[in-house]
Coordinates of N, CA and C in Angstrom, one line a residue:
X133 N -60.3 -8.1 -58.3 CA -59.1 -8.7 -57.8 C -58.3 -9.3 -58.9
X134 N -57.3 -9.5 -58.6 CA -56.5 -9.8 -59.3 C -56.3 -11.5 -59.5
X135 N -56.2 -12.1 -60.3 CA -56.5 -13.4 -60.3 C -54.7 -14.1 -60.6
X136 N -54.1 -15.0 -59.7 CA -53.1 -15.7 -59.7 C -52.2 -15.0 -58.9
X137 N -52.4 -13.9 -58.6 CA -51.1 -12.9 -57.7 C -51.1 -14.2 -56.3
X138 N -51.9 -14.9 -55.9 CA -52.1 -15.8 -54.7 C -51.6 -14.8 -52.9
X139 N -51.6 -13.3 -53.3 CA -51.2 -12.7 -52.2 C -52.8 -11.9 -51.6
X140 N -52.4 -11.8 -50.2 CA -53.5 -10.8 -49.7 C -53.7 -9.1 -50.3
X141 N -55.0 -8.6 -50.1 CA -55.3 -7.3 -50.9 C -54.6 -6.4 -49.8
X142 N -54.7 -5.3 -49.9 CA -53.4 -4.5 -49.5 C -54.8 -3.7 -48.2
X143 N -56.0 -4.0 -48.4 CA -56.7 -4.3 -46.9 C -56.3 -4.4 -45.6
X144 N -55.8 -5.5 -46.6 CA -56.1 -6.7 -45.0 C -54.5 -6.9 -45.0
X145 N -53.3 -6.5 -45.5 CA -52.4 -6.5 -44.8 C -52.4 -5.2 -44.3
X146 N -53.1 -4.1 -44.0 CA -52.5 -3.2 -43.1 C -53.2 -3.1 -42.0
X147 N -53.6 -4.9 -42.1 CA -54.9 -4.9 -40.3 C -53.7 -4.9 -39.6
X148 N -54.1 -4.5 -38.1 CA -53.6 -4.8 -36.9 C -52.5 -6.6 -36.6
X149 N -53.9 -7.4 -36.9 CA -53.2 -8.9 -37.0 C -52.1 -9.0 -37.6
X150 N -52.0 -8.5 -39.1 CA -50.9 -8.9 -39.9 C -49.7 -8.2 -39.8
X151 N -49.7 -7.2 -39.2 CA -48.7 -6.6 -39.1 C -48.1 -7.3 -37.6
X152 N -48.6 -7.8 -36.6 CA -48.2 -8.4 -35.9 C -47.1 -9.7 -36.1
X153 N -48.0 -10.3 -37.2 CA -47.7 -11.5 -37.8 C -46.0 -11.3 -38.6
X154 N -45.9 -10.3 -39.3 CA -45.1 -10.2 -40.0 C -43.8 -9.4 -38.9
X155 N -44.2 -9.0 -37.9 CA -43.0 -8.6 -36.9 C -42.4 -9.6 -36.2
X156 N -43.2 -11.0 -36.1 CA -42.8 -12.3 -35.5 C -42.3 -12.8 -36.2
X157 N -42.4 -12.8 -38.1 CA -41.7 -13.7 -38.5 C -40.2 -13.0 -38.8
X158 N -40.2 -11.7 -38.5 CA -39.0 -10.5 -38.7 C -38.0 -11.1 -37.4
X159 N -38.6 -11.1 -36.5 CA -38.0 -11.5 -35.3 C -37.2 -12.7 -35.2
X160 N -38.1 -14.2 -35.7 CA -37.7 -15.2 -36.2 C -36.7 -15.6 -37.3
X161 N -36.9 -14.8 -37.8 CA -35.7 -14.7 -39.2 C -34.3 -14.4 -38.3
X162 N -34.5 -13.2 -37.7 CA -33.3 -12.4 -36.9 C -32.3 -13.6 -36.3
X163 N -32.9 -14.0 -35.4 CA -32.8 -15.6 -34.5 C -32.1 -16.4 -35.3
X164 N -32.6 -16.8 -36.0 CA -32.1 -18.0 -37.0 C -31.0 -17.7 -37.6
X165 N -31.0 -16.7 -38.1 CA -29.5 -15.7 -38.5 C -28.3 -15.5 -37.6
X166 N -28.5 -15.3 -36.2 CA -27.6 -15.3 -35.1 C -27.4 -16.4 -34.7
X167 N -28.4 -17.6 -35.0 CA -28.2 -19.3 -34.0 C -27.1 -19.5 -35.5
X168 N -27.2 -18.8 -36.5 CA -26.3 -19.7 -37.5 C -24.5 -18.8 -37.7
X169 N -24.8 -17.7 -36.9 CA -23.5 -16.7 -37.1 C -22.5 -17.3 -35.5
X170 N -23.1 -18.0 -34.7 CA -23.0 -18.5 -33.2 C -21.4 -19.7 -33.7
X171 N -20.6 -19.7 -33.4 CA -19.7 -21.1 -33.4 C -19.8 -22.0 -32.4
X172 N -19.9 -23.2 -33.3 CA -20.3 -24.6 -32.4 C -19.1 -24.7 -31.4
X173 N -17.8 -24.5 -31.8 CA -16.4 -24.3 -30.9 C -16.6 -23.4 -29.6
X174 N -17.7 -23.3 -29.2 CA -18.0 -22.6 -28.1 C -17.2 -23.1 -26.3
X175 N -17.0 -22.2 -25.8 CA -16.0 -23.2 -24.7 C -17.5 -24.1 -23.9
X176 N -17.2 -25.4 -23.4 CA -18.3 -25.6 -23.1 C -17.8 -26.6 -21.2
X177 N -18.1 -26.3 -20.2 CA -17.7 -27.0 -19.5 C -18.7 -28.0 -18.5
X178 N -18.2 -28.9 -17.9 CA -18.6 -30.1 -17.5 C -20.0 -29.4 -16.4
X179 N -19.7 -28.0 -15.7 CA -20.7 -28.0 -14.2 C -21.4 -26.8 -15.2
X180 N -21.7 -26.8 -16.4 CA -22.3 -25.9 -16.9 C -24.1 -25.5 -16.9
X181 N -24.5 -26.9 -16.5 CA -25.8 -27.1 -16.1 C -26.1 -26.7 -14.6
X182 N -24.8 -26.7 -13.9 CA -25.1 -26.4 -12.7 C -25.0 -24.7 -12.3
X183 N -24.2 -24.2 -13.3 CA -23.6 -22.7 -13.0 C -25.3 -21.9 -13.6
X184 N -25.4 -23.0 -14.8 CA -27.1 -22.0 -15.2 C -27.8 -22.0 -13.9
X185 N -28.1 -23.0 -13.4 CA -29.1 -23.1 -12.1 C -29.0 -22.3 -11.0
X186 N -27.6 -22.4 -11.0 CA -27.2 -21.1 -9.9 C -27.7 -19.9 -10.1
X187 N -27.5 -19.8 -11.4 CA -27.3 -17.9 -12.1 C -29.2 -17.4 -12.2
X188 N -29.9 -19.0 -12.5 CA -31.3 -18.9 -12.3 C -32.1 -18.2 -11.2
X189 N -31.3 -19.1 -10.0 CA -31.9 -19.2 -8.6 C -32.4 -17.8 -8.6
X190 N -33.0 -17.5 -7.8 CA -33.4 -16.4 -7.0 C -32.4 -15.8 -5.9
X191 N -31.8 -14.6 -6.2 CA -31.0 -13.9 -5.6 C -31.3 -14.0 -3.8
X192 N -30.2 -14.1 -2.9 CA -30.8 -13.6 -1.4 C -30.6 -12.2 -1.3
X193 N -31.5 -11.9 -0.7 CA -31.4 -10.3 -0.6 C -31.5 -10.3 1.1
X194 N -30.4 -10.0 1.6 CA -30.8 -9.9 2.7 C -30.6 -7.9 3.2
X195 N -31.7 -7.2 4.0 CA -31.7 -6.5 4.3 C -30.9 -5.9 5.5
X196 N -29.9 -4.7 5.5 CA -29.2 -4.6 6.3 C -29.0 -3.1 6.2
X197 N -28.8 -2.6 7.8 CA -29.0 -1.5 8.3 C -27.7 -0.6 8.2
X198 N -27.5 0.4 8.2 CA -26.3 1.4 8.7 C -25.7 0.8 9.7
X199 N -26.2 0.8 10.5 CA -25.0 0.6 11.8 C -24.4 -0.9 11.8
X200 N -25.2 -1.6 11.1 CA -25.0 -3.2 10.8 C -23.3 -3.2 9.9
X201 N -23.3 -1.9 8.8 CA -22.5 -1.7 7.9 C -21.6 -0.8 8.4
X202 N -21.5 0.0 9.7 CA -20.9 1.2 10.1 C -19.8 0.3 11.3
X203 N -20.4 -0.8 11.9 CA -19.5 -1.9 12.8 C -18.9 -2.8 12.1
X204 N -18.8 -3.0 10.9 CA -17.5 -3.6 9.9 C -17.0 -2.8 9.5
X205 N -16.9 -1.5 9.6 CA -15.6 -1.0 9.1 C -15.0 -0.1 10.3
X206 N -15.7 -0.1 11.9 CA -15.1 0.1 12.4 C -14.3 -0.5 13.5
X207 N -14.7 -1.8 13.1 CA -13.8 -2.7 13.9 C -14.9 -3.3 15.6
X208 N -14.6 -4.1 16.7 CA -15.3 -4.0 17.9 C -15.7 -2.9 18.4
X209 N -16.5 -2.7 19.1 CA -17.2 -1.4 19.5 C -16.2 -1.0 20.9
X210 N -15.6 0.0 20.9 CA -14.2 0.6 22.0 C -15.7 0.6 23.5
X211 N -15.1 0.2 24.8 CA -15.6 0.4 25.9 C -14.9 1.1 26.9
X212 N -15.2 2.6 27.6 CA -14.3 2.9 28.5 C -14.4 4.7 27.6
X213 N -13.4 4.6 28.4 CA -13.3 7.1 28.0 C -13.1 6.9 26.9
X214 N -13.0 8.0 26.7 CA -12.8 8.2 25.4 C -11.6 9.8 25.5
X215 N -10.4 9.9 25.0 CA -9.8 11.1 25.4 C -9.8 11.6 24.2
X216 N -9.4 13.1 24.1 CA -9.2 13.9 22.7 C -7.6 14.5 23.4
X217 N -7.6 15.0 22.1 CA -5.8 16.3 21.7 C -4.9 15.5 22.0
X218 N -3.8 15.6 22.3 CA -2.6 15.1 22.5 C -2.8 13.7 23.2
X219 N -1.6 12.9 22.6 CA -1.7 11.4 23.1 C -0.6 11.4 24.2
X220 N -0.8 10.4 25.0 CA 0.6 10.0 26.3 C 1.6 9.6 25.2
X221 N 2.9 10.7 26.0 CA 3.9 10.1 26.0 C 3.8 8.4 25.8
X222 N 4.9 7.8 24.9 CA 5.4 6.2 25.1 C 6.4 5.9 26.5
X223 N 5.8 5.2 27.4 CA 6.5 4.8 29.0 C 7.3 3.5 28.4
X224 N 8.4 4.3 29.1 CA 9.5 3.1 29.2 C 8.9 1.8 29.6
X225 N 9.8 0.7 29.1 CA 9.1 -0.7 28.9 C 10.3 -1.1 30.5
X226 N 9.7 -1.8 30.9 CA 10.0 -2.1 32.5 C 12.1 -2.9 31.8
X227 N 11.8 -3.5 30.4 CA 13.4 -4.1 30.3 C 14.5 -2.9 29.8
X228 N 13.5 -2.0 29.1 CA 14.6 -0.9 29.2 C 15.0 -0.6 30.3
X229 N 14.0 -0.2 31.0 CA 14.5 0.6 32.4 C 15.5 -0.6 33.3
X230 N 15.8 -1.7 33.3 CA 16.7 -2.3 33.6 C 18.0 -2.2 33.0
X231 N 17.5 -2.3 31.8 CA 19.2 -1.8 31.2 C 19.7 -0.6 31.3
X232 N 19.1 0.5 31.6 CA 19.7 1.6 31.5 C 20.0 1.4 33.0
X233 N 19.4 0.6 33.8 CA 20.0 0.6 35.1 C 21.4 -0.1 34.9
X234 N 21.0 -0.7 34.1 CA 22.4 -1.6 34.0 C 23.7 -1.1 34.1
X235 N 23.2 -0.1 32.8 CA 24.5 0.8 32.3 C 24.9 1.3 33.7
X236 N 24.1 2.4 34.2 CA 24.7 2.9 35.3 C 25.0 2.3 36.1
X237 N 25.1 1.2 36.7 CA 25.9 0.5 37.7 C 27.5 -0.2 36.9
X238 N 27.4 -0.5 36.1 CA 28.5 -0.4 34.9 C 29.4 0.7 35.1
X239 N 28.8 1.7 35.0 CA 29.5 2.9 34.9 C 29.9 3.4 36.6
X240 N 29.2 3.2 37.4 CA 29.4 3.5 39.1 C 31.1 2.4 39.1
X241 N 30.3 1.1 38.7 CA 31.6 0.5 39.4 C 33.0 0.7 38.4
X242 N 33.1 0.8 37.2 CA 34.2 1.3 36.6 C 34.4 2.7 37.5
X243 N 33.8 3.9 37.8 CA 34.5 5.1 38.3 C 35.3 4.3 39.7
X244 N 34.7 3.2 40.6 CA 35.0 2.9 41.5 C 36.4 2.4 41.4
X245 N 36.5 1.6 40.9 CA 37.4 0.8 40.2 C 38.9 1.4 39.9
X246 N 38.2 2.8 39.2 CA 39.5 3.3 38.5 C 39.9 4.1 40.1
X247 N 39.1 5.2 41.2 CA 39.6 5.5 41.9 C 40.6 4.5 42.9
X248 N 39.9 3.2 43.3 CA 40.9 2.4 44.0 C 42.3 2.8 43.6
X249 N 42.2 1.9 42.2 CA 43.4 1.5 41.6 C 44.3 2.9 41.9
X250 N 43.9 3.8 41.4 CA 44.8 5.1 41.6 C 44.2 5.9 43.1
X251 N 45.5 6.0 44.5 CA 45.2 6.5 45.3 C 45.4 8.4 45.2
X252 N 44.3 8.9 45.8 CA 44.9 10.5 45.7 C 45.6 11.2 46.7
X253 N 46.8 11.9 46.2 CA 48.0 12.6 46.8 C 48.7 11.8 47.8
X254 N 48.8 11.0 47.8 CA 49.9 9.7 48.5 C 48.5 9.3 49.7
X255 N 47.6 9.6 50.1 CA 46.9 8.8 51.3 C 46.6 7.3 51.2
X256 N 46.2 7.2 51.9 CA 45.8 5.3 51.4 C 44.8 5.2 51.7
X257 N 44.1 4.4 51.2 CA 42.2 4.1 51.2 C 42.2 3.4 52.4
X258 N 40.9 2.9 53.0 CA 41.0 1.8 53.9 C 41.3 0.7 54.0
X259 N 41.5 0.5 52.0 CA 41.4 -0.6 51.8 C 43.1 -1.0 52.1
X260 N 43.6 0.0 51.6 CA 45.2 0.1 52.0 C 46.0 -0.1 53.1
X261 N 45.4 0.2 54.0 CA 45.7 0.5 55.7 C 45.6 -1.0 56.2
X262 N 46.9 -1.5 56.8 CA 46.4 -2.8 57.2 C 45.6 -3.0 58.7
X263 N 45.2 -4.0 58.4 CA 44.0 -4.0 60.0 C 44.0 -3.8 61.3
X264 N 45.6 -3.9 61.5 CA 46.3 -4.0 63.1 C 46.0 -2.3 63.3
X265 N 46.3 -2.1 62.6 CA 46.6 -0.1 62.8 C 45.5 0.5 62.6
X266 N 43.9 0.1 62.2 CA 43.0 0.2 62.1 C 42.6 0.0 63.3
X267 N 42.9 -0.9 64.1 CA 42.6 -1.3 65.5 C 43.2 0.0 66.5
X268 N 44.0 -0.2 66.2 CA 44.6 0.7 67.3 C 44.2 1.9 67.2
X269 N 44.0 2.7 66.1 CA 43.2 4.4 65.9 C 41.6 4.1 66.8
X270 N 41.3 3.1 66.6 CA 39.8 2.7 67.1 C 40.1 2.7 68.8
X271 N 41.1 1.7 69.2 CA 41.1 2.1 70.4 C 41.4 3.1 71.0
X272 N 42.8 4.2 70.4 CA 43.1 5.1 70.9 C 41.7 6.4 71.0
X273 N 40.6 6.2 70.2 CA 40.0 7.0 70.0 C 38.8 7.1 71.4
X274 N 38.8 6.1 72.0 CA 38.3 5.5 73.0 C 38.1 6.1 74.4

C-alpha cells in the first residue's frame, strides 16, 4: 500500500456501497449548484403557503358516467314525439293576422268611400234618394 496517498484502494471503491455513496454526493453537489443559480428576487406572494396546501391536497376524483356527460351537452331531456323530415310551416302570430285584417277593412272602406262619393251613370244611391220618396215606392209597391 501506498503510504500518505490517505485515499481508499481501488478495491473497495468499486464496492457496490461506494459507488452509491459517490452518486449521493454527485446528486448533492447538483442541488447546491441550482439552490445557488435560483434568484432570491423570486416573485413571492402573501397566500403562498396556502396555494402549496391546496396544490398538496389530494385531488377529488369523482367518478362519472356517459350519460351523466351526454345530459350536459344535450341540454333537459325533450318529453313527447319526437317527428323527423320536414319541419311545420311558421303560423301566423294571432297580431299579424289582425293587422292584415286591418289592412283589409282599410281598404273595403276606402273602395266604399270612393264609390259613394262618385255616383254611377247619373242614378243615385239610397243614400241620395230623400226619405219621403223612399216611402212612397214602399207603399206603392204594396
Amino acid at each position: 500500500m501506498a503510504a500518505g496517498t490517505g485515499g481508499f484502494s481501488k478495491n473497495v471503491l468499486n464496492m457496490k456501497f461506494m459507488k452509491q455513496a459517490e452518486k449521493r454526493a454527485e446528486e448533492q453537489d447538483e442541488e447546491q449548484q441550482e439552490s445557488k443559480l435560483k434568484d432570491l428576487s423570486e416573485w413571492k406572494t402573501s397566500n403562498a403557503e396556502k396555494l402549496k396546501q391546496k396544490a398538496q391536497a389530494k385531488p377529488k376524483v369523482i367518478a362519472v358516467g356517459f350519460t351523466a356527460l351526454n345530459s350536459l351537452n344535450n341540454g333537459p331531456p325533450v318529453i313527447g314525439r319526437r317527428t323527423f323530415g320536414e319541419t311545420k310551416k311558421e303560423e301566423k302570430k294571432p297580431e299579424q293576422e289582425q293587422e292584415g285584417k286591418v289592412n283589409d277593412l282599410d281598404k273595403l272602406w276606402q273602395k266604399q268611400k270612393e264609390e259613394r262619393s262618385e255616383p254611377k251613370s247619373g242614378k243615385r244611391s239610397k243614400d241620395e234618394i230623400p226619405k219621403k220618396t223612399q216611402n212612397k215606392k214602399r207603399k206603392s209597391t204594396n
